[in-house]
Amino acid sequence: MPDGASSVLDVRGLKTVFRTRSGEVHAVNSVSFDVKPGELLGVVGESGSGKSVTMMSLIGLLPSPPAEVRDGQVLFEGSDLLRCSEEHLRGVRGARIGFVFQDPMTSLNPVFTVGFQIMEPLRAHLGMSRRVAERRAAELLDLVGIPDARRRLADYPHQFSGGMRQRVMIAIALACEPKVLIADEPTTALDVTIQAQILELVRDLRQKLGMAIVWITHDLGVIAGIADRVIVMYGGQIVEQAPVRELFGNPQHPYTRALLQTIPHVRGARAARLKVIEGQPPILYRHPTACPFAPRCGHTFDRCLAANPPRVPVGPGGHDAACFWDFATGGPRDA
Ligand SMILES: Nc1ncnc2c1ncn2[C@@H]1O[C@H](COP(=O)(O)OP(=O)(O)O)[C@@H](O)[C@H]1O
Ligand SMILES: [Mg+2]
């Protein structure tokens, strides 16, 4: 991916809060990132780090209240999605930006056939006739590797296995040939063999269709083999971003380093024991004024508690990290 290629999606300074009985929860804090045309961007972080809230904020999918997108810009195809009309957003959602969520059982409607649900966006967004949409729906099921596609259009979601339902969701997300596909932990509920098949399918589809993919997961191991670039999230912030090899070879945030140690290394026949990161991700009742990872970090010093570190360049390919500790010198980074 050429450096500095213009982005298809450009997110700047995104802030989302939830108003709860115990006060405001600062779920997403000044998140900025972009997605380049045709790239596969991995987004990782433990459960609760703000990955889903970030993505749902982009296209207005969070219920408000309790959620409030408080600041930021989401630039896509010449408009700011945080400031456009609901009608414009509806045209973008599910058509120009496709979505696949973790649990296809809650995203698919049990009372409609799979064929109907694939044809729906084709008819609504692209104005296809019933007959044309039906033919296209069969092509899409075939594309995502569902055997006997034409006949299966008449089946209901419960007649498909978990892996096949996830393929149906991908077919729906791809129906209008989106510029960007956002996949939020789409394989988490599936067993490893099926996970691997879905990953292969997505890689293959990207080759064929050329859209950009944002692949969200709590498992750094999953994206090691497929992502071009990786964003690491913690406490509602991006703490590190880098091209995938650079991230694995030269991680610069203590949280990324800890995550890397949770990936099993297979040596011979026996997998090394998994390390777990001690402690819990924070729930942020105030806008963070210190590094959110400081309580769990082995390198914390006074500066980490006095200020929230900004992202600074730390390596090639746009590699940046939000940390005051410098692993190269084994001491504090020059302020
Ligand atoms: N409905 C809600 N009400 C209050 N806080 C919420 C709600 N949904 C999410 N959050 C907060 O947002 C944080 C990030 O959630 P989420 O984006 O779903 O995490 P991830 O997808 O990384 O697992 C959570 O840790 C929680 O503090
Ligand atoms: Mg999530």
PDB file of C-alpha atoms in Angstrom, residues 54-186:
ATOM      1  CA  THR A  54     -16.073   3.658  17.340  1.00  0.00           C
ATOM      2  CA  MET A  55     -17.430   1.859  14.279  1.00  0.00           C
ATOM      3  CA  MET A  56     -21.090   2.290  15.222  1.00  0.00           C
ATOM      4  CA  SER A  57     -20.486   6.016  15.796  1.00  0.00           C
ATOM      5  CA  LEU A  58     -19.223   6.393  12.238  1.00  0.00           C
ATOM      6  CA  ILE A  59     -22.512   5.595  10.622  1.00  0.00           C
ATOM      7  CA  GLY A  60     -24.984   6.659  13.260  1.00  0.00           C
ATOM      8  CA  LEU A  61     -25.894   3.204  14.527  1.00  0.00           C
ATOM      9  CA  LEU A  62     -25.749   3.995  18.245  1.00  0.00           C
ATOM     10  CA  PRO A  63     -29.018   4.692  20.044  1.00  0.00           C
ATOM     11  CA  SER A  64     -29.105   8.283  21.264  1.00  0.00           C
ATOM     12  CA  PRO A  65     -29.724   8.488  24.196  1.00  0.00           C
ATOM     13  CA  PRO A  66     -27.725   7.024  25.888  1.00  0.00           C
ATOM     14  CA  ALA A  67     -24.965   7.524  23.283  1.00  0.00           C
ATOM     15  CA  GLU A  68     -23.832  10.948  22.120  1.00  0.00           C
ATOM     16  CA  VAL A  69     -21.245  11.502  19.413  1.00  0.00           C
ATOM     17  CA  ARG A  70     -19.757  14.667  20.798  1.00  0.00           C
ATOM     18  CA  ASP A  71     -17.003  15.628  18.440  1.00  0.00           C
ATOM     19  CA  GLY A  72     -15.115  14.681  15.322  1.00  0.00           C
ATOM     20  CA  GLN A  73     -15.400  14.307  11.576  1.00  0.00           C
ATOM     21  CA  VAL A  74     -16.003  11.219   9.453  1.00  0.00           C
ATOM     22  CA  LEU A  75     -15.074  12.066   5.883  1.00  0.00           C
ATOM     23  CA  PHE A  76     -16.426   9.688   3.276  1.00  0.00           C
ATOM     24  CA  GLU A  77     -17.096  10.330  -0.419  1.00  0.00           C
ATOM     25  CA  GLY A  78     -17.022  14.079  -0.007  1.00  0.00           C
ATOM     26  CA  SER A  79     -19.210  14.502   3.052  1.00  0.00           C
ATOM     27  CA  ASP A  80     -18.911  14.426   6.818  1.00  0.00           C
ATOM     28  CA  LEU A  81     -21.092  11.552   7.992  1.00  0.00           C
ATOM     29  CA  LEU A  82     -21.482  13.138  11.427  1.00  0.00           C
ATOM     30  CA  ARG A  83     -23.116  16.208   9.886  1.00  0.00           C
ATOM     31  CA  CYS A  84     -25.138  14.903   6.963  1.00  0.00           C
ATOM     32  CA  SER A  85     -28.874  14.215   6.861  1.00  0.00           C
ATOM     33  CA  GLU A  86     -30.344  10.952   8.113  1.00  0.00           C
ATOM     34  CA  GLU A  87     -31.477  10.310   4.546  1.00  0.00           C
ATOM     35  CA  HIS A  88     -27.934  10.626   3.183  1.00  0.00           C
ATOM     36  CA  LEU A  89     -26.698   8.378   5.974  1.00  0.00           C
ATOM     37  CA  ARG A  90     -29.273   5.731   5.098  1.00  0.00           C
ATOM     38  CA  GLY A  91     -27.935   5.739   1.545  1.00  0.00           C
ATOM     39  CA  VAL A  92     -24.400   5.196   2.835  1.00  0.00           C
ATOM     40  CA  ARG A  93     -25.194   2.591   5.484  1.00  0.00           C
ATOM     41  CA  GLY A  94     -25.389  -0.900   4.100  1.00  0.00           C
ATOM     42  CA  ALA A  95     -24.681   0.323   0.567  1.00  0.00           C
ATOM     43  CA  ARG A  96     -21.470   2.386   0.309  1.00  0.00           C
ATOM     44  CA  ILE A  97     -20.256   1.122   3.700  1.00  0.00           C
ATOM     45  CA  GLY A  98     -21.143  -2.513   4.421  1.00  0.00           C
ATOM     46  CA  PHE A  99     -21.315  -4.094   7.872  1.00  0.00           C
ATOM     47  CA  VAL A 100     -20.924  -7.576   9.274  1.00  0.00           C
ATOM     48  CA  PHE A 101     -21.488  -8.066  12.989  1.00  0.00           C
ATOM     49  CA  GLN A 102     -20.515 -10.798  15.385  1.00  0.00           C
ATOM     50  CA  ASP A 103     -23.798 -12.605  15.741  1.00  0.00           C
ATOM     51  CA  PRO A 104     -25.654 -13.311  12.501  1.00  0.00           C
ATOM     52  CA  MET A 105     -28.581 -14.736  14.467  1.00  0.00           C
ATOM     53  CA  THR A 106     -29.422 -11.275  15.800  1.00  0.00           C
ATOM     54  CA  SER A 107     -28.622  -9.457  12.544  1.00  0.00           C
ATOM     55  CA  LEU A 108     -30.609 -11.757  10.263  1.00  0.00           C
ATOM     56  CA  ASN A 109     -34.359 -11.598  10.568  1.00  0.00           C
ATOM     57  CA  PRO A 110     -35.668 -15.093  11.409  1.00  0.00           C
ATOM     58  CA  VAL A 111     -39.051 -14.564   9.742  1.00  0.00           C
ATOM     59  CA  PHE A 112     -37.778 -13.700   6.251  1.00  0.00           C
ATOM     60  CA  THR A 113     -36.002 -15.971   3.776  1.00  0.00           C
ATOM     61  CA  VAL A 114     -32.321 -15.405   3.208  1.00  0.00           C
ATOM     62  CA  GLY A 115     -33.097 -14.535  -0.422  1.00  0.00           C
ATOM     63  CA  PHE A 116     -35.470 -11.775   0.641  1.00  0.00           C
ATOM     64  CA  GLN A 117     -32.866 -10.322   2.992  1.00  0.00           C
ATOM     65  CA  ILE A 118     -30.172 -10.204   0.319  1.00  0.00           C
ATOM     66  CA  MET A 119     -32.579  -8.728  -2.222  1.00  0.00           C
ATOM     67  CA  GLU A 120     -33.741  -6.004   0.141  1.00  0.00           C
ATOM     68  CA  PRO A 121     -30.664  -3.727  -0.144  1.00  0.00           C
ATOM     69  CA  LEU A 122     -30.465  -4.409  -3.888  1.00  0.00           C
ATOM     70  CA  ARG A 123     -34.019  -3.198  -4.365  1.00  0.00           C
ATOM     71  CA  ALA A 124     -33.855  -0.344  -1.826  1.00  0.00           C
ATOM     72  CA  HIS A 125     -30.447   1.124  -2.722  1.00  0.00           C
ATOM     73  CA  LEU A 126     -29.968   0.104  -6.340  1.00  0.00           C
ATOM     74  CA  GLY A 127     -33.613   0.039  -7.454  1.00  0.00           C
ATOM     75  CA  MET A 128     -33.335  -3.431  -8.993  1.00  0.00           C
ATOM     76  CA  SER A 129     -36.467  -5.229 -10.115  1.00  0.00           C
ATOM     77  CA  ARG A 130     -37.457  -8.385  -8.265  1.00  0.00           C
ATOM     78  CA  ARG A 131     -36.227 -10.622 -11.056  1.00  0.00           C
ATOM     79  CA  VAL A 132     -32.840  -8.915 -11.441  1.00  0.00           C
ATOM     80  CA  ALA A 133     -32.349  -8.754  -7.667  1.00  0.00           C
ATOM     81  CA  GLU A 134     -33.082 -12.456  -7.374  1.00  0.00           C
ATOM     82  CA  ARG A 135     -30.478 -13.343  -9.961  1.00  0.00           C
ATOM     83  CA  ARG A 136     -27.936 -11.082  -8.245  1.00  0.00           C
ATOM     84  CA  ALA A 137     -28.773 -12.579  -4.819  1.00  0.00           C
ATOM     85  CA  ALA A 138     -28.017 -16.069  -6.143  1.00  0.00           C
ATOM     86  CA  GLU A 139     -24.712 -14.809  -7.576  1.00  0.00           C
ATOM     87  CA  LEU A 140     -23.828 -13.291  -4.214  1.00  0.00           C
ATOM     88  CA  LEU A 141     -24.554 -16.494  -2.283  1.00  0.00           C
ATOM     89  CA  ASP A 142     -22.442 -18.332  -4.810  1.00  0.00           C
ATOM     90  CA  LEU A 143     -19.663 -15.738  -4.393  1.00  0.00           C
ATOM     91  CA  VAL A 144     -19.507 -16.312  -0.637  1.00  0.00           C
ATOM     92  CA  GLY A 145     -19.264 -20.063  -1.168  1.00  0.00           C
ATOM     93  CA  ILE A 146     -22.742 -21.307  -0.346  1.00  0.00           C
ATOM     94  CA  PRO A 147     -23.420 -24.451  -2.385  1.00  0.00           C
ATOM     95  CA  ASP A 148     -26.637 -24.753  -4.389  1.00  0.00           C
ATOM     96  CA  ALA A 149     -27.121 -20.982  -4.084  1.00  0.00           C
ATOM     97  CA  ARG A 150     -30.239 -20.558  -6.223  1.00  0.00           C
ATOM     98  CA  ARG A 151     -32.262 -23.091  -4.194  1.00  0.00           C
ATOM     99  CA  ARG A 152     -31.011 -21.823  -0.838  1.00  0.00           C
ATOM    100  CA  LEU A 153     -32.501 -18.371  -1.446  1.00  0.00           C
ATOM    101  CA  ALA A 154     -35.840 -19.794  -0.276  1.00  0.00           C
ATOM    102  CA  ASP A 155     -34.416 -21.028   3.042  1.00  0.00           C
ATOM    103  CA  TYR A 156     -34.722 -19.286   6.398  1.00  0.00           C
ATOM    104  CA  PRO A 157     -31.719 -18.316   8.592  1.00  0.00           C
ATOM    105  CA  HIS A 158     -32.221 -21.233  11.029  1.00  0.00           C
ATOM    106  CA  GLN A 159     -31.707 -23.672   8.141  1.00  0.00           C
ATOM    107  CA  PHE A 160     -28.061 -22.537   7.842  1.00  0.00           C
ATOM    108  CA  SER A 161     -25.126 -23.434  10.111  1.00  0.00           C
ATOM    109  CA  GLY A 162     -23.333 -20.665  12.078  1.00  0.00           C
ATOM    110  CA  GLY A 163     -20.548 -20.385   9.516  1.00  0.00           C
ATOM    111  CA  MET A 164     -23.008 -20.357   6.610  1.00  0.00           C
ATOM    112  CA  ARG A 165     -25.091 -17.661   8.306  1.00  0.00           C
ATOM    113  CA  GLN A 166     -21.972 -15.533   8.622  1.00  0.00           C
ATOM    114  CA  ARG A 167     -21.399 -16.052   4.888  1.00  0.00           C
ATOM    115  CA  VAL A 168     -24.965 -14.875   4.253  1.00  0.00           C
ATOM    116  CA  MET A 169     -24.241 -11.738   6.309  1.00  0.00           C
ATOM    117  CA  ILE A 170     -21.163 -11.102   4.196  1.00  0.00           C
ATOM    118  CA  ALA A 171     -23.256 -11.541   1.029  1.00  0.00           C
ATOM    119  CA  ILE A 172     -25.743  -8.942   2.317  1.00  0.00           C
ATOM    120  CA  ALA A 173     -22.951  -6.535   3.263  1.00  0.00           C
ATOM    121  CA  LEU A 174     -21.391  -6.905  -0.192  1.00  0.00           C
ATOM    122  CA  ALA A 175     -24.657  -6.710  -2.139  1.00  0.00           C
ATOM    123  CA  CYS A 176     -24.291  -3.064  -3.173  1.00  0.00           C
ATOM    124  CA  GLU A 177     -20.520  -3.327  -3.735  1.00  0.00           C
ATOM    125  CA  PRO A 178     -19.489  -1.060  -0.857  1.00  0.00           C
ATOM    126  CA  LYS A 179     -16.272   0.942  -0.912  1.00  0.00           C
ATOM    127  CA  VAL A 180     -15.601  -0.130   2.667  1.00  0.00           C
ATOM    128  CA  LEU A 181     -16.622  -3.289   4.504  1.00  0.00           C
ATOM    129  CA  ILE A 182     -16.545  -3.093   8.296  1.00  0.00           C
ATOM    130  CA  ALA A 183     -16.447  -6.509   9.947  1.00  0.00           C
ATOM    131  CA  ASP A 184     -16.878  -6.407  13.733  1.00  0.00           C
ATOM    132  CA  GLU A 185     -15.592  -9.656  15.253  1.00  0.00           C
ATOM    133  CA  PRO A 186     -17.440 -11.626  12.577  1.00  0.00           C
TER     134      PRO A 186
END
